[in-house]
Amino acid sequence: MTARCLLLAGSWGPERLPARPARDDADWVLPLHVRDEPAARERIAAQVAAGADVVVAPTWLTHRRALLPLAETRRAADWTTAAVRVARDAVEVGLERREALLADAPPDDVRQGRPEPRVAAVLPALDDQPDAGSGRLPPHESASLRDYRDQAGLLADAAPDLLLVEAAADGAEARTAGQEACATGLPVWAALAAPMGDDAAIDAAHVETWLEWGRDVGLERLLLPTLGVAAYARGGGLAWGGLLACAPDALGVSGAAAAAGSGANGRTSAADWLAAGASALACLDGASAIALEPLRAAIDEVERAAVEASRAVERRWHAHVARAARMASGGPALWLGERAAAPLPEGFAWLHVDATEAHHLPTDRFRLIVARRPFEGAAVLLERGGVLASGEPLAGGPDSGLRTVLIDDASAPPLAIYRREP
């Protein structure tokens, strides 16, 4: 299937704002997702229903530096874990709403079949927070390393699907955060900070340095703040995406609505990013459902033709498998490679194995083998009269022990069915 561009939804509103003393509210020190869990869950569920593929657990203020002024550093782990739990609960609620919204949509609707939403836990920039030590403080670099390492560990313990590093303006500190995040073993996305100043720009050397660093530390994806450097990212050997300005502008118009459009008024549109090759778009702030909907629609519109073509290929492949299954008429069956998205033909005892492990299987065993990629060793595993459904014709000659039953070359790639000689 065609890889879909992922839409990441960050904070919705006040999740990033530090707590302020309130005389009439004894719980003012609590983060929003603890103080009002249903409201926090509702915000993230609405993002999922609007089409977000990645949602961010509200961990912006659960690190020890943020909790130090509140004298609540001992609760960093509990509140971090609670944030990820709220996000996971919200994904389930949001998926139910999404399914209800698409209940009447046809199966081939471009909005159908999107990947399961993932939960990211954010590791924010800590350089604008006070050091969380006590007594005689270590040098700033040592304090940053300690605090990023501590919070990355707390985030990993909460078991999100990935970590999102929101880069500090200082490059060294941003690399420290990213390196500590990657050391947890979780997939990590890093958002590259936007340049400061009217004449600031990110040049090719700067991006290439980040791409090299990302490859070295095992980064999964780098999010770029400007489209101008996308050409350098395309050949950088690392997945990448774009950052969109989604917060409402001074006129009260959603920035995402403009970002989803034609790129007017100096904004980079979702279509522009996709045309450049971005595999993800991220709305780090102001990611309300209203802001996400035009982005989701813009992504779907760009991907529509490719998705429809990919689904046509998949329908042809599964029809080919069904035709081979009718020739095999039931029994032990082997699926080699990636699992099928559609239900497997009935009447068979299916075994799924990666093609690299096929040499461990018993010989003369299977009535039907399905292999999307050419599998020259099928004759040894098939029982006599058994059938192979192949995604491409085999290179073997008449001595392979397989007889060609059908070659379907009506469209590319050609599909083939073989039978082991009795």
PDB file of C-alpha atoms in Angstrom, residues 238-400:
ATOM      1  CA  LEU A 238      16.439  10.180   6.920  1.00  0.00           C
ATOM      2  CA  ALA A 239      12.654  10.459   6.965  1.00  0.00           C
ATOM      3  CA  TRP A 240      11.531  14.060   7.276  1.00  0.00           C
ATOM      4  CA  GLY A 241       8.463  16.234   7.492  1.00  0.00           C
ATOM      5  CA  GLY A 242       7.354  19.841   7.733  1.00  0.00           C
ATOM      6  CA  LEU A 243       6.163  22.141  10.501  1.00  0.00           C
ATOM      7  CA  LEU A 244       2.992  24.125   9.873  1.00  0.00           C
ATOM      8  CA  ALA A 245       1.874  27.307  11.613  1.00  0.00           C
ATOM      9  CA  CYS A 246      -1.556  26.316  12.905  1.00  0.00           C
ATOM     10  CA  ALA A 247      -2.188  28.850  15.672  1.00  0.00           C
ATOM     11  CA  PRO A 248      -4.902  31.467  14.940  1.00  0.00           C
ATOM     12  CA  ASP A 249      -3.479  34.622  13.439  1.00  0.00           C
ATOM     13  CA  ALA A 250      -4.180  38.190  14.432  1.00  0.00           C
ATOM     14  CA  LEU A 251      -7.298  38.294  12.276  1.00  0.00           C
ATOM     15  CA  GLY A 252      -8.800  35.281  14.007  1.00  0.00           C
ATOM     16  CA  VAL A 253      -8.394  33.125  10.910  1.00  0.00           C
ATOM     17  CA  SER A 254      -7.016  29.663  11.460  1.00  0.00           C
ATOM     18  CA  GLY A 255      -3.406  29.448  10.392  1.00  0.00           C
ATOM     19  CA  ALA A 256      -4.044  25.833   9.442  1.00  0.00           C
ATOM     20  CA  ALA A 257      -6.756  26.859   6.999  1.00  0.00           C
ATOM     21  CA  ALA A 258      -4.218  29.031   5.210  1.00  0.00           C
ATOM     22  CA  ALA A 259      -1.526  26.380   5.502  1.00  0.00           C
ATOM     23  CA  ALA A 260      -3.821  23.868   3.840  1.00  0.00           C
ATOM     24  CA  GLY A 261      -4.477  26.161   0.899  1.00  0.00           C
ATOM     25  CA  SER A 262      -2.441  27.568  -1.917  1.00  0.00           C
ATOM     26  CA  GLY A 263       0.441  28.935   0.117  1.00  0.00           C
ATOM     27  CA  ALA A 264      -0.649  32.549  -0.201  1.00  0.00           C
ATOM     28  CA  ASN A 265       0.443  35.315   2.197  1.00  0.00           C
ATOM     29  CA  GLY A 266       3.880  33.796   2.579  1.00  0.00           C
ATOM     30  CA  ARG A 267       2.605  30.607   4.171  1.00  0.00           C
ATOM     31  CA  THR A 268       3.805  27.180   3.099  1.00  0.00           C
ATOM     32  CA  SER A 269       0.808  25.006   2.339  1.00  0.00           C
ATOM     33  CA  ALA A 270       0.322  21.344   3.080  1.00  0.00           C
ATOM     34  CA  ALA A 271       0.279  20.725  -0.668  1.00  0.00           C
ATOM     35  CA  ASP A 272       3.652  22.470  -1.004  1.00  0.00           C
ATOM     36  CA  TRP A 273       5.197  20.227   1.657  1.00  0.00           C
ATOM     37  CA  LEU A 274       3.746  17.083   0.090  1.00  0.00           C
ATOM     38  CA  ALA A 275       4.931  18.087  -3.364  1.00  0.00           C
ATOM     39  CA  ALA A 276       8.427  18.470  -1.911  1.00  0.00           C
ATOM     40  CA  GLY A 277       8.304  14.918  -0.529  1.00  0.00           C
ATOM     41  CA  ALA A 278       7.424  15.374   3.149  1.00  0.00           C
ATOM     42  CA  SER A 279       6.250  12.164   4.818  1.00  0.00           C
ATOM     43  CA  ALA A 280       4.731  13.965   7.828  1.00  0.00           C
ATOM     44  CA  LEU A 281       3.195  17.327   8.677  1.00  0.00           C
ATOM     45  CA  ALA A 282       3.191  18.635  12.232  1.00  0.00           C
ATOM     46  CA  CYS A 283       1.043  21.246  13.902  1.00  0.00           C
ATOM     47  CA  LEU A 284       2.904  21.696  17.191  1.00  0.00           C
ATOM     48  CA  ASP A 285       0.649  24.380  18.670  1.00  0.00           C
ATOM     49  CA  GLY A 286      -2.932  25.500  18.117  1.00  0.00           C
ATOM     50  CA  ALA A 287      -3.862  21.994  16.928  1.00  0.00           C
ATOM     51  CA  SER A 288      -7.594  22.228  17.533  1.00  0.00           C
ATOM     52  CA  ALA A 289     -10.024  20.062  15.594  1.00  0.00           C
ATOM     53  CA  ILE A 290     -11.030  23.103  13.550  1.00  0.00           C
ATOM     54  CA  ALA A 291      -7.390  23.709  12.660  1.00  0.00           C
ATOM     55  CA  LEU A 292      -6.739  20.071  11.748  1.00  0.00           C
ATOM     56  CA  GLU A 293      -9.750  19.492   9.490  1.00  0.00           C
ATOM     57  CA  PRO A 294      -8.519  21.582   6.522  1.00  0.00           C
ATOM     58  CA  LEU A 295      -5.077  20.029   6.840  1.00  0.00           C
ATOM     59  CA  ARG A 296      -6.558  16.540   6.783  1.00  0.00           C
ATOM     60  CA  ALA A 297      -8.645  17.443   3.740  1.00  0.00           C
ATOM     61  CA  ALA A 298      -5.637  18.937   1.943  1.00  0.00           C
ATOM     62  CA  ILE A 299      -3.491  15.856   2.589  1.00  0.00           C
ATOM     63  CA  ASP A 300      -6.276  13.528   1.456  1.00  0.00           C
ATOM     64  CA  GLU A 301      -6.804  15.503  -1.738  1.00  0.00           C
ATOM     65  CA  VAL A 302      -3.123  15.353  -2.663  1.00  0.00           C
ATOM     66  CA  GLU A 303      -2.930  11.630  -1.898  1.00  0.00           C
ATOM     67  CA  ARG A 304      -6.228  10.652  -3.498  1.00  0.00           C
ATOM     68  CA  ALA A 305      -4.917   9.515  -6.894  1.00  0.00           C
ATOM     69  CA  ALA A 306      -1.989   7.566  -5.417  1.00  0.00           C
ATOM     70  CA  VAL A 307      -4.211   5.889  -2.819  1.00  0.00           C
ATOM     71  CA  GLU A 308      -6.779   4.877  -5.422  1.00  0.00           C
ATOM     72  CA  ALA A 309      -4.065   3.437  -7.673  1.00  0.00           C
ATOM     73  CA  SER A 310      -2.507   1.547  -4.755  1.00  0.00           C
ATOM     74  CA  ARG A 311      -5.858   0.105  -3.719  1.00  0.00           C
ATOM     75  CA  ALA A 312      -6.498  -1.047  -7.278  1.00  0.00           C
ATOM     76  CA  VAL A 313      -3.175  -2.915  -7.186  1.00  0.00           C
ATOM     77  CA  GLU A 314      -4.127  -4.509  -3.861  1.00  0.00           C
ATOM     78  CA  ARG A 315      -7.567  -5.573  -5.131  1.00  0.00           C
ATOM     79  CA  ARG A 316      -5.921  -7.202  -8.163  1.00  0.00           C
ATOM     80  CA  TRP A 317      -3.427  -9.023  -5.935  1.00  0.00           C
ATOM     81  CA  HIS A 318      -6.047 -10.388  -3.559  1.00  0.00           C
ATOM     82  CA  ALA A 319      -8.229 -11.482  -6.497  1.00  0.00           C
ATOM     83  CA  HIS A 320      -5.156 -13.317  -7.796  1.00  0.00           C
ATOM     84  CA  VAL A 321      -4.666 -15.046  -4.434  1.00  0.00           C
ATOM     85  CA  ALA A 322      -8.339 -16.034  -4.330  1.00  0.00           C
ATOM     86  CA  ARG A 323      -8.036 -17.540  -7.828  1.00  0.00           C
ATOM     87  CA  ALA A 324      -5.011 -19.596  -6.763  1.00  0.00           C
ATOM     88  CA  ALA A 325      -6.838 -20.703  -3.593  1.00  0.00           C
ATOM     89  CA  ARG A 326      -9.698 -22.087  -5.666  1.00  0.00           C
ATOM     90  CA  MET A 327      -7.175 -24.154  -7.628  1.00  0.00           C
ATOM     91  CA  ALA A 328      -5.619 -25.494  -4.405  1.00  0.00           C
ATOM     92  CA  SER A 329      -8.971 -26.422  -2.801  1.00  0.00           C
ATOM     93  CA  GLY A 330      -7.968 -26.251   0.867  1.00  0.00           C
ATOM     94  CA  GLY A 331      -5.328 -27.681   3.203  1.00  0.00           C
ATOM     95  CA  PRO A 332      -2.087 -26.430   4.805  1.00  0.00           C
ATOM     96  CA  ALA A 333      -1.183 -23.011   3.407  1.00  0.00           C
ATOM     97  CA  LEU A 334       1.808 -20.692   3.761  1.00  0.00           C
ATOM     98  CA  TRP A 335       1.862 -16.886   3.493  1.00  0.00           C
ATOM     99  CA  LEU A 336       5.390 -15.587   2.957  1.00  0.00           C
ATOM    100  CA  GLY A 337       6.260 -11.972   3.770  1.00  0.00           C
ATOM    101  CA  GLU A 338       4.114  -9.094   4.991  1.00  0.00           C
ATOM    102  CA  ARG A 339       0.714 -10.058   6.344  1.00  0.00           C
ATOM    103  CA  ALA A 340      -2.303  -9.440   4.191  1.00  0.00           C
ATOM    104  CA  ALA A 341      -4.627  -6.561   5.073  1.00  0.00           C
ATOM    105  CA  ALA A 342      -7.634  -8.381   3.617  1.00  0.00           C
ATOM    106  CA  PRO A 343      -8.979 -11.650   5.101  1.00  0.00           C
ATOM    107  CA  LEU A 344      -7.173 -14.775   3.915  1.00  0.00           C
ATOM    108  CA  PRO A 345      -9.047 -17.346   1.799  1.00  0.00           C
ATOM    109  CA  GLU A 346     -11.073 -19.734   3.936  1.00  0.00           C
ATOM    110  CA  GLY A 347     -10.655 -23.493   4.037  1.00  0.00           C
ATOM    111  CA  PHE A 348      -6.906 -23.404   4.706  1.00  0.00           C
ATOM    112  CA  ALA A 349      -4.737 -23.833   7.799  1.00  0.00           C
ATOM    113  CA  TRP A 350      -2.604 -20.710   7.370  1.00  0.00           C
ATOM    114  CA  LEU A 351       0.979 -20.260   8.542  1.00  0.00           C
ATOM    115  CA  HIS A 352       2.626 -16.821   8.242  1.00  0.00           C
ATOM    116  CA  VAL A 353       6.434 -16.774   7.964  1.00  0.00           C
ATOM    117  CA  ASP A 354       8.988 -14.224   6.852  1.00  0.00           C
ATOM    118  CA  ALA A 355      10.620 -15.274   3.592  1.00  0.00           C
ATOM    119  CA  THR A 356      14.049 -15.341   5.256  1.00  0.00           C
ATOM    120  CA  GLU A 357      12.849 -18.153   7.549  1.00  0.00           C
ATOM    121  CA  ALA A 358      11.385 -20.347   4.823  1.00  0.00           C
ATOM    122  CA  HIS A 359      14.372 -22.731   4.853  1.00  0.00           C
ATOM    123  CA  HIS A 360      13.296 -23.920   8.325  1.00  0.00           C
ATOM    124  CA  LEU A 361       9.937 -25.201   7.058  1.00  0.00           C
ATOM    125  CA  PRO A 362       9.129 -28.865   6.338  1.00  0.00           C
ATOM    126  CA  THR A 363       9.277 -30.095   2.753  1.00  0.00           C
ATOM    127  CA  ASP A 364       6.324 -31.509   0.778  1.00  0.00           C
ATOM    128  CA  ARG A 365       3.968 -29.857   3.240  1.00  0.00           C
ATOM    129  CA  PHE A 366       1.832 -27.081   1.774  1.00  0.00           C
ATOM    130  CA  ARG A 367      -1.138 -27.172  -0.570  1.00  0.00           C
ATOM    131  CA  LEU A 368      -0.919 -23.417  -1.244  1.00  0.00           C
ATOM    132  CA  ILE A 369       1.925 -20.887  -0.950  1.00  0.00           C
ATOM    133  CA  VAL A 370       1.417 -17.153  -1.400  1.00  0.00           C
ATOM    134  CA  ALA A 371       4.503 -14.999  -2.002  1.00  0.00           C
ATOM    135  CA  ARG A 372       4.355 -11.371  -3.111  1.00  0.00           C
ATOM    136  CA  ARG A 373       8.033 -11.505  -4.065  1.00  0.00           C
ATOM    137  CA  PRO A 374       9.475 -14.279  -6.280  1.00  0.00           C
ATOM    138  CA  PHE A 375      10.178 -17.392  -4.196  1.00  0.00           C
ATOM    139  CA  GLU A 376      12.299 -19.868  -6.123  1.00  0.00           C
ATOM    140  CA  GLY A 377      12.255 -22.478  -3.330  1.00  0.00           C
ATOM    141  CA  ALA A 378       8.508 -23.066  -3.443  1.00  0.00           C
ATOM    142  CA  ALA A 379       8.697 -26.455  -5.179  1.00  0.00           C
ATOM    143  CA  VAL A 380      10.478 -28.019  -2.204  1.00  0.00           C
ATOM    144  CA  LEU A 381       7.803 -26.877   0.269  1.00  0.00           C
ATOM    145  CA  LEU A 382       4.736 -27.631  -1.864  1.00  0.00           C
ATOM    146  CA  GLU A 383       3.146 -31.037  -1.781  1.00  0.00           C
ATOM    147  CA  ARG A 384       2.686 -32.675  -5.165  1.00  0.00           C
ATOM    148  CA  GLY A 385      -0.040 -30.840  -7.039  1.00  0.00           C
ATOM    149  CA  GLY A 386       0.291 -27.838  -4.686  1.00  0.00           C
ATOM    150  CA  VAL A 387      -0.134 -24.281  -5.968  1.00  0.00           C
ATOM    151  CA  LEU A 388       2.067 -21.172  -5.738  1.00  0.00           C
ATOM    152  CA  ALA A 389       0.572 -17.678  -6.138  1.00  0.00           C
ATOM    153  CA  SER A 390       3.445 -15.338  -6.977  1.00  0.00           C
ATOM    154  CA  GLY A 391       3.539 -11.552  -7.215  1.00  0.00           C
ATOM    155  CA  GLU A 392       6.054 -11.819 -10.065  1.00  0.00           C
ATOM    156  CA  PRO A 393       7.018 -14.543 -12.528  1.00  0.00           C
ATOM    157  CA  LEU A 394       9.792 -16.864 -11.357  1.00  0.00           C
ATOM    158  CA  ALA A 395      13.173 -17.052 -13.053  1.00  0.00           C
ATOM    159  CA  GLY A 396      13.393 -20.848 -12.796  1.00  0.00           C
ATOM    160  CA  GLY A 397      13.357 -22.945 -15.946  1.00  0.00           C
ATOM    161  CA  PRO A 398      11.656 -26.246 -16.795  1.00  0.00           C
ATOM    162  CA  ASP A 399      13.744 -28.109 -14.203  1.00  0.00           C
ATOM    163  CA  SER A 400      12.337 -26.069 -11.305  1.00  0.00           C
TER     164      SER A 400
END
